[in-house]
Structure formats: C-alpha cells, structure tokens
Amino acid sequence: MEILKIENLTKIYGKGNTKVIALNNVSFSVEKGEFVAIVGASGSGKSTLLHLIGGVDRPTSGKVYIDGKNIYDYSDDELAIFRRRQVGLIYQFYNLIPILNIEENITLPLNLDGRKVDQKYLNDLIKLLGLDHRRHHLPNELSGGEQQRTSIGRALITNPAIVLADEPTGNLDSKASDEIVDLLKKSNRDYKQTIIMITHNLDIAKCADRIITIEDGKIVKEV
Amino acid sequence: MNVLKKLSIKNLKLNTKRTIGTIIGIILSTSLICAVISMGFNFQQTFLNNAIENGGYYHLKISELEEKDIEVLNRNRNISKISKIYELNYGKDENARIDIYSMDIDVFKSRSYKIVNGRFPKNENEIIVNDWFLSGNDYRVGDTVEIPTYKKEVFQKNQKYKIVGVFEQKEIGFGEYIITTNEKSDVIDAYIVLKNPKNYKKDILNILGEDTKDIDNSYRKIRGINYESKNYGSTYNINDNILEYEVLAFNSTFLATLITVISIVLLIIIVTSVFCIRNSFAIATTEKTKLYGMLISVGATKKQIRKNVIYEGFILGLIAIPIGIICGYLASYILIIIMNAIMGESFLFGSTAVSFNFNLIPAVIAIVLAMLTIYLSSLSSAIKASHTSPIKQLRNTDDIKIKSKKLKTPKFITKFFKTGGALAYKNLKRSKKKYRTTVISLTVSILVFIALYTFINEVFSVTDEIYIKYDYNVIASSEHNLDFDDIDNIKKLDGVKKVYTTYVLTKGSSYMKNTDFNHVTNMDFAAQDCEEDDQDEEVCGPQYIAIDLLIFDPETFKEYCHKAKIDYASVKDKAILNDDYSDQEENGKIISKRIFDYQKGDLLPAVLNDKNKHFKIGAVTDVNPYGREDPYIMEPRLIVSFAYFDEKIIPQTLYIDATNAKEAIKKIKTINPALHFSNMEEEVESMRNLSLIVSIFLYGFITVITLIGITNIFNTITSNMELRQKEFAMLKSVGMTKKEFNRMINLETIFYSFKSLFYGITIGILLSYLIHLGINKSVSLKYHLPIIPIIICIIFVFLLVSIIMKYSINKISRQNTIETIRNDNI
C-alpha cells in the first residue's frame, strides 16, 4: 500500500541572479513499512525534500500525498495538526526543548494535540530507547546519543504515518550512530514503521530497503 | 497544566534576570499611573476642602426667602439639606453696613466660620462678631453694645447685645458681621446641599423652576448675569467653586488644565511603558525563535504559539500589577507628606494641607491600562512568534538579513579601531533593528531630562524675576481705618526698614479723566462710552483717558524720585507722569511706548470728581511707582506729593520693607488690628514652594521614566550580548585577543551612545526652546542653552552603556569557549 507519493515536486529559493532550484520536478513513491534512504552530496536537495514531505516548508510547485491526501491542500493550522499526528521528525542536532525533561520532550506532540498519554506505550517506548533511568533529566544532562534517542522517541510516540530522519547520526560517534540505526531498523522491522532517512554515509544507507540518490535537485538513481 | 503553559512558566523561571527586569518595568509603570491619578484625586479633594473652608459646603444659595418658600424647598426630593440664615438687619452706618444674622450653631459651622475667642451665642441677646467689627470699634468680648436696627431700611431701635465671642471667616468682601441666634425674620438666605451633586444641572434647574428639557441650554441661561429665574428671580447664586471640585464641573480653566496635564503625563507614561514592556517581549521572542521553530516543526499551531506568548504576559502582569498598585498609593501618600512638610499650610495660597483621598478609581484605571499595555506589547511579539519559519530557525539563518550590496567599513574605523572596530561597525549596520530599541530608549530618556530640567529652571527664574521688582515685602491696607499716628508708630517698629504710603481722597475716586486727545498717542486706551450732546443726541465714541492718581507723602515721593533718578527738589510741587506700556511690533519684537506725549513742563488737564484740574508735569519716567509694579496693567499714572495737593486725603495703603514680613505683620496688628495684610514673602515663598513641589514631581517623574528606560536598556543589551555568545566564542577560538575584543565592544558602546546622544540632545534642545517660548510669554528672560543637563546626559549615557556591556561581557567570558560553540541547546 502506497503511504507516500511525490508528484513533480519543485522548490526554488530566491529570484533573478540569486535563484536556486533546490528541487527540480522530483517524483517518487514509498510503500507502507518501507525503509528508504536518500543520499547525495552536500547541497543536493535532500533536506529540502525531507522538509517538504514533512510539511515543514511549502513547495514552489508539485504535490505530496500522504495516505492519499495532498498535504498542501491543508491550511497552516491543518498542516501543523497533520504534522504532529502523522509525521515524526528527527534532526541531526536533536532540537529538543531544553527546559523540558526527556519524558516531556517525548510526549510533546501528544500534549500539543491535547491527547492523553498511553502510559504503558510510553513506558515501553522509553525502555526500548534505553532511557528509563534518564526520563526526568534535562537534555543538557544527556550525551548526544541519548538526546538523539529522545528525539526518536518524540518521533514515534504518535505512531505516525512516516518518520523522517535528517542525518540522524551526523552528530554522533560511531557507537552512538550504530545504536540509532539499530533503533530505526527495529521500529521499521517490528512495528512496520515507514522511515525515510537522509544520510551521506553509504554504510548506513545500505541498511535501508531502497536508496534514492539525489544530485542537483533531481533523482539520479534508485536502488 | 498544558505543556505550553508549563513551558511559559519554566521559561520565566529560567531567565530570572529578564523576567525580574520586565516585572520591575511593569511595576514602575503601573505605580506611576496609579500615583498620578491618585494625586489628581488628592488635589481635587484638597481644592474641595479649601473651597469648603473658604465658603462653606453648599451648592445653591437662594436669598430673600420667606418661611413658606423654605417649606416648598424642604419638600424637594433633590435637596439633602438646607441651612437657613435669617437676615435681621438692613442696617446702615455712615461708613459701613452692620449685618446682623441669626442662625443656629450647626449652620454657623457649615459656613466654615471658626470661633477664635469666646463662644457661640445662647440666645437672641448675645452676639458673636467678626474681627473687623471688634477692632474697628474698639470692643472686647464681654462688652454690651448698642446697634441701630432697621427693618426694610426703616430704623427700628437701638438694640442691646452682649458680645460673647469673636469668629473668623475666610470669605472675602465682608465688613462688620454680627451673628446671633434664636431670632427669625422674613428674609432668609437658604444654603442648599443637593442629594446627588453629579446631577447638579437638572436639580438646580428644577429648584429654580426652569425648563429641564434642554438641560445644557437652560443651565447656560440661568448662569447669565441678572437672569430672572421662574421661582426665585435673580436672588440665587450657584456655588461654582464647590461644584467644580466636587463633580469636576469645568468652569475653571485651572481644573481643565490640571486634567489636561494629568492626561498628557499619563500618555507619556503609557507610551514609555508600552515601549519598555514590548521590548522585553520582543527580546524574549527573539531568544525563543529556535524554540518556536521546534514547536512548530512538531506540530504546534500558530494559535498555540500566540497563546503561549500572551500567557507569559498574563503571568508577569499577575505578579507585577498588584505590587505596582500598592507602590502607587504608597508613593502618592509619601508625596503628600513631603508636600505638606514643605508647603506648611500655605498650599496654593489657601490654608488647607493636601489631603490623601483613598479612591479605587486610580487602581482600576492603572489595572486596565497596565493590562492593555501588556496585551498590546505581547500581541505583536505573539504574532511574530507564530509566524516563525521552522526551517529558518532550525537552520539558524534568520539572524542576519544578508544584503547583496557589499558593506564597506569606513577607513578611519579600521585605522583607529582595527579589526575589532570593523566587526563592531558591520554588526551595528547589519543588525540595526536590535539596536534601535536601545537607542530609542536612551534618546527618550535624554530628551525628557533636558526638556524637564529646562522647565524647572525657567519656572524658578520666573519666580525670582517677579520678586526682584518689589521694594517691599508687606502690604497693609485699610478702608478709612488708618491714621497718621498709626503710620508713625509703624515706622518706629523694630524690623521695619522703610514705609511707603499712598493716600486716597476722603471723598470720591482717585481716577481722573483726561479729555485732551491731542496728546494721546494711542486711542486704544480711551474709554468708550455714549453720551448726549448739546442737541440731546447720543454720541458714542472715545470719551476720556482714565488716569490713576497716586498721592504719596513727601518722604515716599522723595524715595520714588530717588528710585526713578529724578531730582526731587525740581519736581516736589509738581506731578510725575508714568505712562509707558509694552507693545509688539510687526516683526514680533516687544518695545516700550508711551500713552501720552506730554513732556516735562507741559500742563496735563484732567477732571477729578467733576472738578477741572491742571497738573504741571515735573518729570516723565518709565519707573513704575509703589503698588503699580505689575507691567501688565497699562494705564497712565500721575504721582503727586500730598504736601502740594489741595484735596482732603487719608492714608490707604502702606508698602513696608521689613526684615521679616511675618514678624512685622504681627507687630503692626497690635497697632491697628483692622488692617488687611499681604505677605509678599509668603506669596513668593508659596510660589517657590510650589515650584519646588513641581520640581519634585517632575524630577521624580524623570527618575521613574529613566528607571523604566534603564530596565529596558539593560534587557536589550544583556540579551543581545547573550545571543552573540556563540559569535564571541568563535572569535576567541580563531584567535581574537582580549584587547581586540574590548576594542570591538568599546566601539559598539561609543556608536550606541553617540547616536542616542545626538538625537536626544538635538530634540531636547528644541523642546527646551519651545518650553522657554511658552513660559516667557509673560516675562522676558534670555534663552540659555541647557549645558548642564547635556553634560549630565553625556556622562550618564556613556557610563550606563559601558557598565551594562562590561557586566554582560564578564558573564560571558566566564563560559568555556568550546562548550559554547558546541552547545546548540542554549
């Protein structure tokens, strides 16, 4: 079953002499439960693609269908609500709220939605992330790996349609990187979580079911 | 509690200094608003108390009533109380009326009369009298007096009364006044107090039997001179004094001015406060843009972000506003204590101390205005926060708006300030918005300080200017109660240096008429009138020039000649003409002109009480004589010595130069208690005290506004420095020395300070000149550039900005460079 469909997605920044075509007419689709890696050189348009899929930015033209709905038909508020329910975003630099503890950071999307937290699910998730002993600590008391695991927890708490990970291991040492990749693989394998991950590390990319290569805003290879 | 509210509270707790700074700003603004409005109410109550003390508490007086009229009034539901005073006597004396009234003691007290000696009468054979009656007739308490009584101008008998007391009344315009009790007459004065003074127009119209359909129009009619009301003719009198102060019935420009001034002051406070609080919120929003970006990226809606910002404002308001209200009332109370200590009992020439009148209205207005201020301040930040682009914030690309045009650094900057200076320059040019707030805060404080400093100085100078013109500090006057022995005794008193005496004719007026228009240079001074000519036809036009005849004794005349630099011997038997006035030419310049063109040796014809007289002019001078120093009473004066004046005269006014005015008045009272005194020292002291109080208010006001400004500046500079931590850490990591770093910071300080000083001083000087023009409509003073406040501002601004920047830098330099660069969770 198709969970994601991109149609002729284009993103242009600036005008005239400073015009930059970050994405140029990109089209592809992702099946539910697929683990897709997007690779490419720096400035190739990978992050732009990811943010457009997540509804964090709006395209110049093109459509993004998630679960059959074109997300750019939504208003800003509808998009925000969509994002907290259907999309899990993981960033290279974690982007945790510094004044919320680990548990609060993880449950943030649910709290924004005004939904009650399934305490059993939360406990299981925190255990899975290996953060049981750190749940009441603040982000600045954690290592990079622990922070990124928290970020994954936040992305998974709502059981989103898609998890989008932008260079999730970019800021980590090899051991922490392995932990993160394992977690992502586990959530994909055991919970059929659809994951799209950007990486410049081919070894990590090989863990995915499919690798899409982007160059100068266009898909050049699909493996 | 929802996560966003939790976030707000945690954020406020985390950024303690900025939170406290904002809270202090709100407290200051709220307390200032509350204090200003509270003082307005305090003044209102004080003026009301003063009015009551001077004339008693009533809203409407109706005279010449009979008992049946009183019964009708008693049935009027709009009336709360009627104080009845029975007029017993239309007595006439050769020199003065003797008014005899009957009232009971409650009415006596309600008229604000005070017993100074003895007691109130117990029956109709006893009287209490005023000072005028007692001293004018050489009576004492305990004496029995015989007073001729009249009924409707017809003599009845000589009534015997025992004087049992003496009272004092503040109302002016009284002669001898006697009060008894238990007697009635069919001529009653009713002093009416309304039940609901706020409804005064309708109620007064109702009482007078006038039309209440078009209230404003009808009320205007009844205030006309000699208007005959339906029920009571023209024998009514509305107590404007009380109504003005009690219900703010604006018939007086003074009260209207007070309200206007308060409104302007409130506006300045609100604008400054909105500015300061808005700035705090703007800083908070800027610091949290990354946070907002994160929240939006995980699905927070714009509405949620907006609510979050406004909720923060709500929390701050909840803490700060109640404290501000309490401080405001406290400040108002303390100010009153200070004012009363300085002014004594001479507040605004009345004798009531300023009273503290607790009223909830200042608190209500302050709360509403403060909440509005906080809401407006947070709203713009809330909208900005909700429009944060998550992408830009997560990528940190929104800090600087890159322009395609290359930014060139002026050569002198790099030459004198090197790399550090160049960096500072580029930073200031590229992040203009961040610094604008600091510059504006500083500018506002500077120009307000300069303008108000000028205002205070000008007010003090004007006071001095007026005082200097007088050669005396006590004026003692009398209506036919002063004799030559009194003057001699007064001159001999210890502490009396000089006495200048003016005289009046025993009969008739001292105003003469001059009809020789050939010598008049400006016919505007001619009195316009209509008279019948020989053919019994009415002719209207200029009829005469009024001349003020001043009669001095020989010593006073000699002193005046000395003052005016005139040779006494040559003019002692002649008249001195003083007829100059100030005129404004087309170019705006003020010059001195003369009303007449008579010269020394000319004969000035005049008519004095229907008698033709000719005065030989011995000298013409522009030096105003004693008692006529006011340059704005423009009429010609003729000064003569009574030694060479062939009319019967008596002394009227003494202008006394005493070592101590208060002491002199005390001593003179023992010689002639019937004299009326003006203590010029007291008046000037009152004016100076008033100026002092105005200064206290204004300096207090400047201080608070400056404090709000400083809070603002502190917040802006420290937060800007904190936001640049990473930048500073990076500069250090690539090898910038401490010296270079300090140079960069110093240059930024200089830029800030210069810019704000330039704007602040320029606008401040402009405002000070406008203030000077405004005050100097009445007195001509030279404009002086406000050098002192400018120097104070320069020193203050540089000091303040350096201290705050150095404080922030010290804090930052304690942090580890690498951690700062690495740490994205700042």
PDB file of N, CA and C in Angstrom, chain A residues 88 95 139 192:
ATOM      1  N   GLY A  88       6.774  12.036  12.057  1.00  0.00           N
ATOM      2  CA  GLY A  88       7.771  12.096  13.134  1.00  0.00           C
ATOM      3  C   GLY A  88       9.059  12.627  12.543  1.00  0.00           C
ATOM      4  N   ASN A  95      17.346  19.001  18.371  1.00  0.00           N
ATOM      5  CA  ASN A  95      16.298  20.018  18.533  1.00  0.00           C
ATOM      6  C   ASN A  95      15.288  19.686  19.614  1.00  0.00           C
ATOM      7  N   PRO A 139      17.761  17.763  28.720  1.00  0.00           N
ATOM      8  CA  PRO A 139      18.611  17.430  27.575  1.00  0.00           C
ATOM      9  C   PRO A 139      20.094  17.721  27.802  1.00  0.00           C
ATOM     10  N   LYS A 192       6.600  -2.062  11.671  1.00  0.00           N
ATOM     11  CA  LYS A 192       6.230  -1.697  10.307  1.00  0.00           C
ATOM     12  C   LYS A 192       6.184  -0.170  10.127  1.00  0.00           C
TER      13      LYS A 192
END
